[in-house]
Structure formats: C-alpha cells, structure tokens
Coordinates of C-alpha atoms in Angstrom, one line a residue:
Chain A
M1 CA 72.5 150.0 101.7
D2 CA 71.1 153.0 105.1
N3 CA 71.8 150.3 107.5
I4 CA 75.8 149.2 106.8
Q5 CA 78.3 151.8 108.5
V6 CA 81.6 151.1 107.9
I7 CA 83.2 151.5 111.5
K8 CA 87.4 150.9 110.4
E9 CA 89.3 149.0 106.8
V10 CA 91.9 147.5 106.4
T11 CA 93.7 147.5 103.3
I12 CA 96.8 145.5 101.9
E13 CA 98.9 146.3 98.6
Q14 CA 102.3 146.0 97.4
G15 CA 104.3 145.8 100.6
K16 CA 101.7 148.3 102.7
V17 CA 99.5 147.7 105.1
K18 CA 97.3 150.7 105.7
I19 CA 94.2 151.6 108.4
N20 CA 91.5 153.7 107.2
G21 CA 93.9 155.2 105.6
L22 CA 96.9 155.5 107.1
D23 CA 99.9 153.6 106.5
F24 CA 100.4 151.0 109.8
F25 CA 103.7 149.1 108.3
H26 CA 104.8 148.5 105.4
D27 CA 108.2 146.6 104.1
E28 CA 110.4 146.2 101.0
S29 CA 110.0 142.5 100.9
L30 CA 107.1 143.2 98.5
E31 CA 106.9 139.3 97.2
I32 CA 104.2 137.8 98.9
G33 CA 106.2 134.7 101.1
P34 CA 108.3 137.0 102.7
F35 CA 106.3 140.1 102.7
L36 CA 103.7 138.3 104.9
K37 CA 106.3 136.9 106.9
C38 CA 107.2 140.1 108.1
L39 CA 103.3 141.6 109.0
Y40 CA 103.3 138.0 111.1
K41 CA 106.2 138.4 112.6
K42 CA 105.3 142.9 113.7
L43 CA 102.0 141.8 114.4
D44 CA 103.7 139.7 117.0
L45 CA 101.1 136.3 117.0
K46 CA 101.9 133.3 117.8
Y47 CA 99.5 130.5 115.9
S48 CA 101.1 127.0 114.7
K49 CA 98.0 127.2 112.5
Y50 CA 99.4 130.0 110.3
Y51 CA 102.1 128.4 109.7
K52 CA 100.2 125.8 107.5
M53 CA 98.0 128.1 105.4
D54 CA 98.2 129.1 101.5
Y55 CA 98.8 132.6 100.6
L56 CA 95.4 133.3 100.3
C57 CA 94.5 132.0 104.0
K58 CA 97.2 133.8 105.8
L59 CA 96.7 136.6 104.2
G60 CA 93.3 137.3 105.0
F61 CA 93.9 135.8 108.7
L62 CA 96.7 138.6 108.8
A63 CA 94.0 141.0 107.3
S64 CA 91.7 140.2 109.9
E65 CA 93.8 140.3 112.7
V66 CA 95.0 143.4 111.6
L67 CA 90.7 144.6 111.2
L68 CA 89.9 143.5 114.2
N69 CA 93.5 144.2 117.2
G70 CA 91.6 146.4 119.6
E71 CA 88.2 146.4 118.3
N72 CA 87.0 145.1 122.0
D73 CA 83.2 144.8 121.0
I74 CA 84.0 141.8 118.7
L75 CA 81.1 140.0 119.5
T76 CA 83.3 136.7 118.7
D77 CA 82.2 132.9 119.7
S78 CA 78.9 133.6 118.6
D79 CA 75.7 133.8 115.2
D80 CA 76.3 137.5 115.3
V81 CA 80.2 138.4 112.9
A82 CA 78.9 137.5 108.2
I83 CA 82.0 137.0 106.7
V84 CA 81.0 138.5 102.8
L85 CA 84.1 137.7 100.5
A86 CA 85.5 137.6 97.5
N87 CA 88.7 137.6 95.1
T88 CA 88.4 136.7 91.0
S89 CA 91.3 134.4 90.5
S90 CA 89.5 132.1 93.6
S91 CA 92.4 129.7 94.9
L92 CA 94.3 129.7 91.3
H93 CA 98.1 130.0 93.1
T94 CA 97.4 127.1 95.3
D95 CA 95.9 125.2 92.0
V96 CA 99.2 126.2 90.4
K97 CA 100.6 123.9 93.1
Y98 CA 98.9 121.1 93.9
Q99 CA 98.1 120.1 89.6
S100 CA 102.9 120.3 89.8
S101 CA 101.6 117.6 93.1
I102 CA 99.4 115.7 90.8
S103 CA 102.1 113.9 89.1
E104 CA 104.4 112.7 91.9
I105 CA 102.1 112.1 95.2
P106 CA 99.5 114.7 95.9
S107 CA 99.4 116.9 98.8
P108 CA 96.3 116.6 100.9
S109 CA 97.6 120.1 102.7
V110 CA 98.3 121.0 99.2
F111 CA 94.7 120.0 98.5
V112 CA 92.4 121.4 100.9
Y113 CA 93.7 125.0 100.9
T114 CA 92.4 124.4 96.9
L115 CA 88.8 126.4 97.6
P116 CA 88.5 130.1 97.9
N117 CA 86.2 129.5 101.3
I118 CA 89.1 127.9 103.1
V119 CA 90.2 131.2 104.2
I120 CA 86.7 132.1 106.1
G121 CA 87.3 128.9 107.7
E122 CA 90.2 129.9 109.2
I123 CA 89.3 133.3 110.3
S124 CA 85.6 131.5 112.1
I125 CA 88.4 129.1 113.8
R126 CA 90.7 131.8 114.9
N127 CA 87.2 134.1 116.3
K128 CA 85.0 131.5 117.4
F129 CA 82.6 132.5 115.2
Y130 CA 79.7 130.8 114.0
G131 CA 78.0 133.0 111.7
E132 CA 76.1 134.2 108.6
H133 CA 79.1 133.3 105.7
M134 CA 79.6 133.5 102.0
F135 CA 82.5 133.2 99.1
F136 CA 81.6 134.6 95.8
V137 CA 84.3 135.0 92.1
Q138 CA 84.1 138.3 90.7
S139 CA 86.2 139.8 87.7
T140 CA 86.7 143.2 89.0
Y141 CA 86.3 144.4 92.8
N142 CA 82.7 146.5 93.7
K143 CA 82.8 147.2 97.0
T144 CA 79.1 148.9 97.0
E145 CA 78.3 145.3 95.5
L146 CA 79.2 143.6 98.3
L147 CA 78.2 146.0 101.1
D148 CA 74.5 145.7 99.4
Y149 CA 74.8 141.5 99.8
T150 CA 76.2 142.0 103.6
A151 CA 73.1 145.2 104.1
T152 CA 70.9 142.2 103.8
L153 CA 72.2 140.3 105.8
F154 CA 71.9 143.1 108.3
A155 CA 68.1 143.6 107.6
S156 CA 66.9 140.7 107.5
G157 CA 68.6 139.9 111.3
S158 CA 71.0 137.5 109.7
C159 CA 74.2 139.3 111.2
K160 CA 74.7 142.1 113.5
Q161 CA 78.4 142.7 112.5
A162 CA 80.6 141.6 109.3
I163 CA 83.8 141.5 107.7
V164 CA 82.8 142.7 103.8
G165 CA 86.0 142.8 101.3
W166 CA 88.9 141.9 98.5
L167 CA 91.0 138.7 99.5
E168 CA 93.1 138.6 96.1
V169 CA 96.6 137.0 95.2
D170 CA 96.7 135.9 92.0
M171 CA 99.1 133.0 90.3
E172 CA 101.7 135.0 89.7
G173 CA 101.6 135.8 94.1
A174 CA 100.3 139.4 92.9
Y175 CA 98.1 140.2 96.0
C176 CA 95.9 143.1 97.5
A177 CA 93.5 142.8 100.5
N178 CA 91.3 145.3 101.7
L179 CA 88.5 144.2 104.7
M180 CA 85.9 146.4 106.3
L181 CA 84.2 145.9 109.7
C182 CA 80.8 146.8 109.4
Q183 CA 78.0 147.2 112.1
K184 CA 74.0 147.9 111.5
N185 CA 73.0 151.9 110.8
N186 CA 70.7 152.4 113.8
Chain B
M1 CA 58.0 134.9 98.4
V2 CA 59.9 132.7 96.5
Y3 CA 59.4 129.9 94.3
I4 CA 60.9 127.1 91.7
A5 CA 59.7 128.1 88.6
A6 CA 61.0 126.0 86.6
H7 CA 63.8 123.6 86.5
N8 CA 66.7 120.9 85.0
I9 CA 68.8 117.9 85.7
I10 CA 71.8 116.8 83.4
S11 CA 73.9 113.6 84.4
P12 CA 74.4 109.7 83.9
L13 CA 70.9 108.9 85.3
G14 CA 69.6 111.7 82.7
W15 CA 69.0 114.9 81.2
T16 CA 65.6 116.2 82.3
S17 CA 64.3 116.4 86.2
E18 CA 61.8 113.6 85.4
E19 CA 64.2 111.7 83.6
N20 CA 66.5 111.7 86.4
F21 CA 63.3 111.2 89.2
Q22 CA 62.6 108.5 87.6
Q23 CA 65.6 106.0 87.3
V24 CA 65.8 107.5 91.0
V25 CA 62.6 106.0 92.1
S26 CA 63.4 102.9 90.3
D27 CA 66.5 102.6 92.5
K28 CA 68.7 103.3 89.5
S29 CA 72.0 104.9 90.1
G30 CA 74.5 106.9 88.2
I31 CA 77.5 105.0 89.7
K32 CA 79.5 102.4 88.7
L33 CA 83.6 101.1 88.0
C34 CA 85.2 103.7 85.2
S35 CA 88.7 103.3 84.0
N36 CA 89.6 106.9 82.7
R37 CA 92.7 107.3 82.8
N38 CA 92.8 111.0 82.4
I39 CA 90.7 111.3 84.9
S40 CA 92.2 109.0 87.7
D41 CA 95.4 106.4 87.3
S42 CA 93.5 103.5 89.2
D43 CA 89.8 102.3 88.2
F44 CA 87.3 104.1 90.6
Q45 CA 84.0 104.3 91.4
A46 CA 81.9 107.5 90.1
S47 CA 78.7 108.5 87.8
L48 CA 80.1 109.9 85.4
I49 CA 78.2 112.0 82.5
D50 CA 79.1 109.4 78.9
E51 CA 81.4 111.2 76.9
G52 CA 79.2 109.5 74.0
V53 CA 75.9 110.6 75.3
L54 CA 76.8 114.6 75.2
K55 CA 78.7 114.3 72.4
Q56 CA 75.4 113.5 70.6
K57 CA 73.9 116.5 72.4
L58 CA 75.7 118.1 71.3
A59 CA 74.9 117.5 67.2
E60 CA 70.7 119.1 68.1
H61 CA 72.9 122.3 68.9
S62 CA 75.3 123.9 66.9
G63 CA 78.0 126.7 68.4
L64 CA 79.1 125.1 71.0
E65 CA 82.1 123.7 69.7
N66 CA 84.5 126.4 71.1
Y67 CA 83.0 125.9 74.7
T68 CA 84.6 123.6 77.5
K69 CA 82.4 120.3 78.9
L70 CA 81.4 122.0 81.8
E71 CA 80.2 124.8 79.7
Q72 CA 78.1 123.2 76.7
L73 CA 75.7 120.7 79.5
S74 CA 75.8 124.8 81.7
I75 CA 74.4 126.5 78.1
L76 CA 72.1 122.7 77.2
S77 CA 70.9 123.0 80.9
I78 CA 69.7 126.2 81.0
K79 CA 68.6 126.6 77.3
S80 CA 66.3 123.3 78.6
I81 CA 64.2 126.6 81.8
I82 CA 64.6 129.9 80.7
K83 CA 61.9 129.7 78.1
S84 CA 59.7 131.7 80.0
V85 CA 62.4 134.4 81.1
D86 CA 63.4 137.2 80.3
V87 CA 67.0 136.4 80.2
K88 CA 68.1 139.7 78.4
S89 CA 65.7 142.0 81.7
K90 CA 68.4 143.6 84.2
R91 CA 65.6 142.2 86.4
T92 CA 66.9 138.5 85.5
G93 CA 69.9 137.8 87.5
F94 CA 72.2 134.9 86.7
I95 CA 74.1 132.8 89.3
F96 CA 76.8 130.4 89.1
S97 CA 77.8 127.8 91.9
T98 CA 80.6 125.7 91.8
T99 CA 83.3 124.5 93.5
K100 CA 86.4 124.2 90.7
G101 CA 84.4 125.6 87.4
N102 CA 87.3 124.7 84.1
I103 CA 89.9 123.2 86.5
D104 CA 90.2 120.2 83.9
Q105 CA 91.6 123.0 81.2
L106 CA 94.9 123.7 84.0
H107 CA 96.6 121.0 83.2
K108 CA 96.4 122.4 79.8
H109 CA 98.7 125.6 79.7
T110 CA 96.3 127.3 77.0
N111 CA 95.1 130.6 79.1
P112 CA 95.8 130.9 82.1
S113 CA 91.7 133.0 82.1
D114 CA 89.9 129.7 80.9
V115 CA 90.6 128.5 84.6
L116 CA 88.9 131.8 86.4
L117 CA 85.9 131.3 87.9
A118 CA 84.5 134.6 86.4
S119 CA 85.2 134.6 82.9
C120 CA 83.6 130.6 82.2
A121 CA 80.8 132.4 84.7
Q122 CA 80.8 135.6 82.1
K123 CA 80.8 133.2 79.1
I124 CA 77.6 131.0 79.9
A125 CA 76.2 134.0 80.1
D126 CA 76.7 136.0 77.7
Y127 CA 75.9 132.7 75.1
F128 CA 72.5 133.4 77.0
G129 CA 73.0 137.7 76.8
F130 CA 72.3 137.8 80.5
T131 CA 73.0 141.9 80.7
S132 CA 73.3 141.6 84.3
K133 CA 76.0 141.0 86.4
A134 CA 77.2 136.7 86.1
Q135 CA 77.7 135.9 90.6
V136 CA 79.7 133.5 91.3
V137 CA 79.3 131.0 94.5
S138 CA 82.6 129.4 95.4
N139 CA 81.5 128.1 98.8
A140 CA 82.9 123.7 98.7
C141 CA 80.3 121.7 98.7
I142 CA 77.6 124.0 99.8
S143 CA 77.9 126.6 96.5
G144 CA 74.8 125.2 95.7
L145 CA 72.8 125.9 98.6
A146 CA 74.6 129.4 98.9
A147 CA 72.9 130.0 95.0
F148 CA 69.2 129.4 96.9
I149 CA 70.3 131.8 99.1
V150 CA 71.7 134.1 97.7
A151 CA 69.4 133.9 94.7
K152 CA 66.7 134.3 97.8
R153 CA 68.3 137.6 98.9
Y154 CA 68.4 139.7 96.0
I155 CA 65.0 138.9 94.7
D156 CA 64.1 139.7 98.6
A157 CA 65.5 142.8 98.5
G158 CA 64.0 144.5 94.6
L159 CA 67.1 143.9 92.5
Y160 CA 65.6 141.0 90.4
E161 CA 61.9 139.2 89.8
N162 CA 63.9 136.3 88.4
V163 CA 67.1 134.6 89.9
V164 CA 69.1 131.7 86.9
I165 CA 71.2 129.5 89.2
L166 CA 73.8 127.0 87.4
G167 CA 75.4 124.4 89.3
A168 CA 78.0 122.7 87.8
D169 CA 81.9 120.5 88.2
V170 CA 83.3 118.0 86.2
L171 CA 85.6 115.6 87.5
S172 CA 89.4 115.7 86.2
K173 CA 92.5 113.8 87.6
F174 CA 92.6 117.7 90.0
I175 CA 89.5 116.6 91.9
V176 CA 89.6 112.7 91.9
S177 CA 93.5 112.4 93.4
G178 CA 92.9 114.9 95.5
F179 CA 90.2 113.1 97.4
Q180 CA 92.2 109.8 96.9
S181 CA 95.4 111.7 98.8
F182 CA 92.3 112.5 101.1
Q183 CA 91.5 108.8 101.8
S184 CA 88.3 109.5 101.7
L185 CA 87.0 107.6 98.4
S186 CA 85.4 104.5 98.9
A187 CA 86.5 101.7 97.0
E188 CA 82.6 100.2 96.8
P189 CA 79.6 103.0 95.7
C190 CA 78.8 104.5 98.7
K191 CA 76.9 103.8 101.9
P192 CA 75.1 107.2 102.7
F193 CA 74.7 107.1 106.8
D194 CA 75.2 102.5 107.3
T195 CA 77.3 101.3 109.8
N196 CA 80.1 100.7 106.9
R197 CA 80.3 103.0 104.9
N198 CA 83.8 104.3 104.1
G199 CA 83.3 107.1 102.4
L200 CA 82.5 109.0 99.2
T201 CA 81.2 108.5 95.8
L202 CA 82.0 111.4 93.1
G203 CA 79.2 111.6 91.3
E204 CA 79.4 114.7 87.4
G205 CA 76.4 116.9 87.1
V206 CA 75.0 120.2 85.7
A207 CA 71.6 121.4 87.3
S208 CA 70.2 124.9 86.9
L209 CA 67.0 126.5 88.1
V210 CA 64.7 129.6 88.2
L211 CA 63.5 131.4 91.6
S212 CA 61.5 133.5 90.6
R213 CA 59.2 136.6 92.7
A214 CA 55.3 135.3 92.8
T215 CA 53.0 138.0 91.3
N216 CA 49.1 137.2 91.2
E217 CA 49.6 135.1 88.6
T218 CA 51.7 132.8 89.7
S219 CA 49.7 128.9 90.2
S220 CA 48.7 128.1 93.7
Q221 CA 50.6 125.0 93.3
T222 CA 53.8 126.1 93.7
I223 CA 57.0 124.7 96.1
E224 CA 58.4 128.3 98.1
L225 CA 62.1 128.8 98.6
V226 CA 61.1 130.0 102.9
N227 CA 64.4 130.8 104.3
G228 CA 67.5 129.7 104.5
A229 CA 70.7 129.5 106.3
I230 CA 73.9 129.2 106.6
R231 CA 76.8 128.9 109.7
N232 CA 80.3 127.7 109.9
D233 CA 82.1 124.7 112.7
A234 CA 84.1 126.9 114.1
N235 CA 86.7 124.1 114.1
H236 CA 89.1 122.5 111.5
I237 CA 89.4 123.9 108.1
S238 CA 88.0 119.7 106.8
G239 CA 87.5 117.7 109.6
P240 CA 83.6 118.5 110.2
S241 CA 82.5 119.1 113.9
R242 CA 82.1 116.1 116.3
T243 CA 78.6 118.0 117.8
G244 CA 77.2 119.0 114.1
E245 CA 77.6 122.9 115.4
G246 CA 77.9 124.5 112.5
L247 CA 75.1 122.3 111.2
F248 CA 73.2 122.7 114.4
R249 CA 72.9 126.0 114.0
A250 CA 72.3 126.6 110.4
I251 CA 69.0 124.5 110.9
Q252 CA 68.0 126.5 113.9
A253 CA 67.9 130.4 111.7
T254 CA 66.0 128.5 108.8
L255 CA 63.4 127.8 111.0
K256 CA 63.6 129.3 114.1
D257 CA 60.9 128.3 115.7
F258 CA 59.4 126.1 113.5
K259 CA 59.7 122.7 113.9
S260 CA 57.0 120.7 111.8
I261 CA 59.5 119.2 109.3
D262 CA 57.7 115.9 107.4
A263 CA 60.5 114.9 105.2
I264 CA 64.9 116.3 105.3
C265 CA 67.2 115.4 102.2
A266 CA 70.5 114.8 104.0
H267 CA 74.3 115.6 102.8
G268 CA 74.8 111.9 103.7
T269 CA 78.5 111.7 102.0
A270 CA 79.2 108.1 103.7
T271 CA 82.2 109.4 105.3
P272 CA 82.5 108.4 108.4
F273 CA 83.1 111.7 110.1
N274 CA 79.9 113.7 108.1
D275 CA 76.4 111.3 108.4
D276 CA 78.0 111.2 112.2
M277 CA 77.7 114.9 112.3
E278 CA 74.9 115.4 110.5
S279 CA 73.1 112.6 113.1
Q280 CA 73.7 114.8 115.4
A281 CA 73.0 118.0 114.5
I282 CA 69.4 116.9 113.6
Y283 CA 69.1 114.9 116.9
R284 CA 70.1 118.4 118.6
S285 CA 68.0 119.5 116.1
G286 CA 64.9 117.8 117.3
L287 CA 64.5 116.5 114.4
A288 CA 64.7 113.0 114.7
T289 CA 62.4 111.3 113.5
V290 CA 61.1 112.6 111.1
P291 CA 62.4 110.8 107.8
V292 CA 65.6 111.7 106.3
F293 CA 66.8 110.4 102.7
G294 CA 70.7 110.6 100.9
L295 CA 70.8 111.2 96.9
K296 CA 74.6 109.9 97.2
G297 CA 74.0 106.5 96.6
Y298 CA 72.5 107.8 93.1
F299 CA 75.1 110.9 91.8
G300 CA 77.7 110.3 93.5
H301 CA 78.7 114.1 95.3
T302 CA 78.4 116.2 92.1
L303 CA 80.0 119.0 94.1
G304 CA 79.3 122.4 93.5
A305 CA 76.3 121.3 91.8
A306 CA 75.6 119.0 95.1
G307 CA 73.6 122.0 96.4
I308 CA 70.5 122.4 93.7
I309 CA 70.4 119.0 91.6
E310 CA 69.9 117.6 95.3
S311 CA 66.9 119.8 95.7
I312 CA 65.1 119.8 92.9
I313 CA 65.1 116.3 93.0
S314 CA 64.3 116.7 96.9
I315 CA 61.1 119.1 94.8
L316 CA 59.7 116.6 93.3
A317 CA 59.0 114.3 96.1
M318 CA 57.5 117.1 97.7
Q319 CA 55.4 117.2 94.8
K320 CA 54.6 113.5 94.5
N321 CA 54.9 112.8 98.2
I322 CA 57.5 110.3 98.2
V323 CA 60.1 109.7 101.1
I324 CA 62.7 108.8 98.5
G325 CA 65.1 105.5 99.4
T326 CA 68.7 106.0 101.3
K327 CA 70.7 104.2 98.5
G328 CA 73.5 101.8 99.7
L329 CA 72.1 102.0 103.2
L330 CA 71.6 98.5 105.0
E331 CA 71.6 99.5 108.0
Q332 CA 71.7 102.2 109.8
G333 CA 75.2 103.4 111.9
V334 CA 75.2 106.9 113.0
V335 CA 75.8 108.4 116.2
S336 CA 73.0 109.9 116.9
D337 CA 70.2 108.2 116.7
I338 CA 68.0 109.4 113.2
N339 CA 64.7 108.1 111.4
V340 CA 67.1 107.4 108.0
V341 CA 65.0 106.1 105.3
K342 CA 66.1 102.8 103.7
E343 CA 62.7 102.7 100.9
N344 CA 61.0 104.9 99.0
E345 CA 57.9 105.5 101.2
T346 CA 54.7 107.7 100.7
K347 CA 54.2 109.9 102.6
E348 CA 52.4 113.6 101.8
I349 CA 55.3 115.8 102.2
T350 CA 54.7 119.9 102.7
E351 CA 57.4 121.4 104.5
F352 CA 60.7 119.8 103.8
L353 CA 64.2 120.6 104.3
K354 CA 67.6 119.9 102.7
L355 CA 71.8 120.6 103.9
M356 CA 74.9 120.3 102.8
S357 CA 78.4 120.6 104.2
G358 CA 81.8 120.7 103.3
F359 CA 85.4 121.8 103.8
G360 CA 86.0 125.1 105.4
G361 CA 83.8 124.0 108.4
C362 CA 80.7 125.8 106.1
N363 CA 77.3 124.1 106.5
A364 CA 74.1 124.4 105.0
A365 CA 70.2 124.3 105.9
I366 CA 67.2 125.7 103.0
Y367 CA 63.6 124.6 103.7
F368 CA 61.3 124.4 101.1
K369 CA 57.3 124.8 101.5
K370 CA 54.2 123.4 99.1
H371 CA 51.4 125.2 98.5
G372 CA 47.5 124.4 96.7
Chain C
M1 CA 120.2 110.1 118.9
S2 CA 119.5 107.3 115.4
E3 CA 120.0 108.6 112.3
L4 CA 116.5 107.9 111.3
K5 CA 114.7 109.6 113.9
E6 CA 116.3 112.7 113.4
N7 CA 115.5 112.3 109.6
L8 CA 111.9 112.1 110.7
K9 CA 112.1 115.0 112.4
K10 CA 113.6 116.9 110.0
Q11 CA 111.0 115.7 107.4
L12 CA 107.9 116.5 110.1
I13 CA 108.7 120.3 110.8
E14 CA 109.8 120.8 107.0
Q15 CA 106.9 119.2 105.4
L16 CA 104.2 119.2 108.0
N17 CA 105.1 123.1 108.8
L18 CA 106.0 123.0 112.0
E19 CA 107.6 126.6 112.4
D20 CA 107.4 126.8 115.5
F21 CA 109.5 123.4 116.0
E22 CA 113.2 122.8 116.1
I23 CA 114.6 119.8 116.1
S24 CA 116.2 118.9 119.2
D25 CA 112.2 120.3 120.7
I26 CA 110.7 117.1 119.8
A27 CA 111.4 113.6 122.2
D28 CA 111.4 110.1 121.1
S29 CA 108.1 109.9 122.9
D30 CA 106.3 112.7 122.1
A31 CA 103.5 111.9 121.4
L32 CA 101.8 113.7 117.4
F33 CA 98.5 114.0 118.1
G34 CA 96.6 115.1 120.8
D35 CA 96.5 118.5 123.3
D36 CA 99.6 117.9 123.8
G37 CA 103.2 116.8 122.5
L38 CA 103.1 117.8 118.1
A39 CA 99.1 118.5 118.7
L40 CA 99.5 117.4 115.0
D41 CA 96.0 117.1 113.3
S42 CA 93.7 114.9 110.6
I43 CA 95.8 116.7 107.5
D44 CA 98.8 115.8 109.4
A45 CA 98.1 112.1 109.7
L46 CA 97.1 112.5 105.9
E47 CA 100.3 114.1 105.0
I48 CA 102.5 112.1 107.5
I49 CA 101.0 108.8 104.8
V50 CA 102.6 111.3 101.8
L51 CA 105.9 111.4 103.9
L52 CA 106.4 107.8 104.0
E53 CA 105.5 106.8 101.3
K54 CA 107.5 109.7 98.7
E55 CA 111.4 109.7 101.9
Y56 CA 111.2 105.7 102.3
G57 CA 108.6 103.8 99.6
I58 CA 106.4 102.9 101.8
K59 CA 102.7 102.3 100.8
L60 CA 99.9 102.9 103.8
D61 CA 97.1 100.5 102.6
D62 CA 95.6 100.8 105.2
P63 CA 94.6 103.8 106.6
K64 CA 93.3 102.7 110.0
K65 CA 96.1 100.8 111.0
G66 CA 98.0 105.3 110.9
K67 CA 97.3 105.9 114.7
D68 CA 99.5 103.0 115.8
I69 CA 102.4 103.1 114.0
M70 CA 101.6 107.6 113.9
T71 CA 101.5 107.4 118.0
S72 CA 105.6 109.5 117.5
V73 CA 108.9 110.0 116.5
Q74 CA 109.8 106.3 117.9
T75 CA 106.8 104.3 116.2
L76 CA 107.2 105.7 112.8
S77 CA 110.8 104.8 113.1
D78 CA 110.1 101.3 114.5
F79 CA 107.7 100.6 111.4
I80 CA 110.0 102.1 108.6
E81 CA 112.8 100.2 110.5
S82 CA 110.1 96.9 110.0
K83 CA 109.7 97.8 106.2
R84 CA 113.5 97.9 106.1

C-alpha cells in the first residue's frame, strides 16, 4: 500500500460532517431525510437529479461533493479517477421500500435504486468520471482492505486518482459515510 | 499468469459446464412461458431452474435443508469444482457475485440479516471452511465480470494463489416486477441483436470457477485471463450511453493496442438500447468484422451469474473452436454494422473478448487467451 | 387552469420529485422531455405510466404510444379526458 496517499477525508455520521477530522457542518436533525436536506442546502447546490435519488445515493453524492469541493486538480472528464466503495446493507433501505410498492403498482424509479452501485453512477455523471469502479459488500468497514485494493489499481496504471470509502444506510435509515480522496504516491 | 483451473454451471440446461455447453451448441434453450405465481401475477418468459430437479439433487447431499435456494445451488456448484483446491488455506480467496442475493426472503420478514449479502456469502464460505474473508461484488449486471477482475487483481498482487468465484441470482417477484415496471421484458423469448428485438428475458443460474496463478506444473494447454477493465458511461443511471462510451473505454483499457480478437461474446440483452449501444462500442473499437455472439437466448439474463455463466460457455467455445450462434437472432438490426453470428461456426479461437453492461452506467470487458 | 391539469402538475411534482418546480412554473404546453421545459428522462416516463394507472386507472398497454401522450401537460390531460 506504499503507492497510495490519502489527501483528503470526509466523514458523515450522526448529523455531523467532518473534513480531515475537523468540523465542517452539523445539524440537530439526526434523521437521515431532514439531515441530508440541510446539508444539500448548506452546500448551495443546484442539481435537479439530486431530488430523485434514494438516501444511499444522496448520502454518497453529498459526501463526494464535500470531498471534491475546492479540489482543482481532479481529473474530471477522463478515465483517470477510480471509485471504490463498500457497505454492509447494499441497497436494503430502498429494497424494503420497493418490496412494499410491489403489492400496489411497482415503481420503476424506486426499483432502479435497488442496486448499491447506482451511487457510483450518480457521482460519475456529476463529475464526468468514466474510470474504473467497484462496489463491495462487506460485514464491517475495513479501510485498509479498500485502500489495498485501490493500490492494485494505481499499480496497474488503471487510475491516477481515486475516491475510496464506505457509504452505509441500513434498513432503519441509520447512516454513515467515510470517503477518501487518494492519489498515487510517487 | 492467471488461468482458469475449474468451472461449473447450474442452469435449466444442465448441472455441469459440459452439459450446458452441449445443450447450447445443440440450439436448446432454457426459456419457456412460466406461470409461477410466486414470481409474477401474469405469465412470463423465463429460464427457471426446475424445483423438482433441485429437490432430487438435494436428496443426494444431506445437510442443506437450512439453506436458501440460492445458497443450496451455490454450494452444489462450488462442491463440484474445489477438489483440487485447498479451500482452508489463507491463500485461497472467495468472491461472490450477485445483484440481489437472498432478496426472495425479504417478504417473509423473518431475519433481516438473511438478506444481507455478506451474511449469505459467509454462510456459503463457512460450509466449505474458507479461512480467508469472503468478498461480495455487487455491480448490477457486470458483477460476474467484476468478480473475474477483482480475483485477477488479488492474485497479481500476491494476496491469493487461488480464488473461487461464484455468481448467483434466483428470480423472485422483487426482480421480475422491477423489470416489468421498466417495461423491459419481452413477450417472446429474447432476440439479441435482431431487428425485431423487444426486450430481455430473465433467467436463473449459478456458476462457479477457480482462477489460479500458473506454476511450473500448470498444463501448457490453458485459458489465461489476460486483462479486464470496468468503465462508466457517466451519462444515465439506467439508460445506456447512445455512443457506447463506457463500453468503448472498457474495451480500449482491456485490449490496449491489441486488436487481433478472434471472437466476442457480447452482453446482448435484446433491449433495443443495449444492443445498439454495444454495436456502437464494438464498431468504434475497430472490431466490426470480428464474429460476435450473445447467449441470452439460451440462458436468459442470469444477472449476477451472467458474467460467469457466459464466460464459462465462451471458454469451452474457445477450447472447441466454435463460434456459437446467437439464438433468437433472425435478421441483424443494430445501429452499427457489426458481425453478429446466427449459426454455430467452426473457427480457431485464440484471443477472446467478453463484454457486459449494466444499470449505474457500468461496463466491463475481459480478455481471455488460449495457450497450447 | 382546469382542475385536471392542475392536479396533473401537482402529481407530476410529487411523483417525479420535481422539487425545483411549483405548479405555477409549469405551463400547459411546456415540453416534458428534452433539454427545455421539465427535462424529464426515461425513468420519469415510466413513472408517468405508473401515475396514469394509479391516479386515473388508465393502463398504457402500448408504451410506444407514450411519446405522443407525454408531450406536455396539455397532451396528457387530453389523453385522460379521451379515456373518461
């Protein structure tokens, strides 16, 4: 893992957003819906696709916005940025929502979010990232393991930068995010 | 060098890779009109694993009663391929490719952890006594190829000597109603790359495969997994890029400057947009004259298993030098002029490309080479 | 504004999560799809089919006809009227 360098880290949990361990934003509403709404407002974004996303995508999208905000050297519109994400619950929160819609009329706009890798698509669309990407599902967050995997991407020349980390929304809506911006350590 | 050491397919066409391959080259399909009301309120075309046959197979193996259907099929598949692998070694990895795992259990509201993909993978791993950590890749329809790519990276990085990869999804009301809501299911068995194609057909299947690092003892007659890449369309979360941007980039990254491919197994879902998109990506890659075939007309779209099932059939096709005919294709009708094959053809196949694309704008390509 | 059209606009905003829009922002003739107007996408089109069934009991059997029906709020309301 010597060839990988974490240059920025964003953590979101229990209503708090931290950048490199320092407080960036916090909101009293701990529940995921209202909290994400406040964070979206705080970031002053105008992105109509955001409203259509499920919670996992909203969380990942906002975390990536905080992570990339102010970073001018990001290689957008290229194959050079990899995205490697993981969580425990996959898309279970939305799976439950979709399951309950089946008995009436199944909703296509809910069904499309019953895959965990959709969030990678959302971040890619926003930033024109065409690069290598992967979604792992794991019982617990193992940061080293994800960074090790990303290191193999740097080693094989598959990417020059990477967004790596954990995005979890469980069945009850409990959430946490930890995203790292990585580059090759020369 | 990473090579394919063993493999198995379980599908309505058979319980071994060889059985499945023989059915495919004999133009047999697992697809038929189904009226299973647990899965859909109306009749639907699908390739479903027969419950009775599964029961018979289970009777030959005790101790599988407390596993779900997906886990039972997975265990039966892996059992048949790991005789030569020390699964209890830390140097043996296990990767599970799936889109929805045990989602058919969700409506039962029993134990929610049943539907957690990592729990399901661990249950299967524990049955065999794997000591390395089970890894799950869930990247929509490219999951199977993603498992190949991750396994190769682990072996190249020296983490493992052998990796068992498993692809499995079973059909449920959850999955079928979702594709129905997307209006993407064809009323007839799917017709990949055909001018009258009108949507996909779903299928059930489980496949497993051992990828190994070659040693001095490795036979000189092997299929090597040379390279693989995943790229995103960065365009839309469900609709494929009209220009095949992500798939084009995945092919470029996989082949680099190499262009001498003998055959391609496409994703070929038979939705109007997917097949057009693929034809664009293949054409843009300078591969317009290379024979292309699709296997969805035999197996349906087996989701998380598709990349592995279709790769195994492709590997056997390479070994037997057969370009497989695309079942369901009568008259080619895609936007770019590529060479989709209708009937089986004999051809020396040394270099081979397998393609997949999926929701989330993801696209994958892997490149196999035959030695000896 | 007719009651049907007003209801349709409200339902579109709710069902399609068009949080940037108020009912008064949508003109009857505004294009639903394409780069101008509401700029809806293919998933929205599928969701409008669900809306027609759920709210108006209309099943769109031939999705190919959807294109003409879903041009604007006006064409949608004309279609619903024709089915009543």
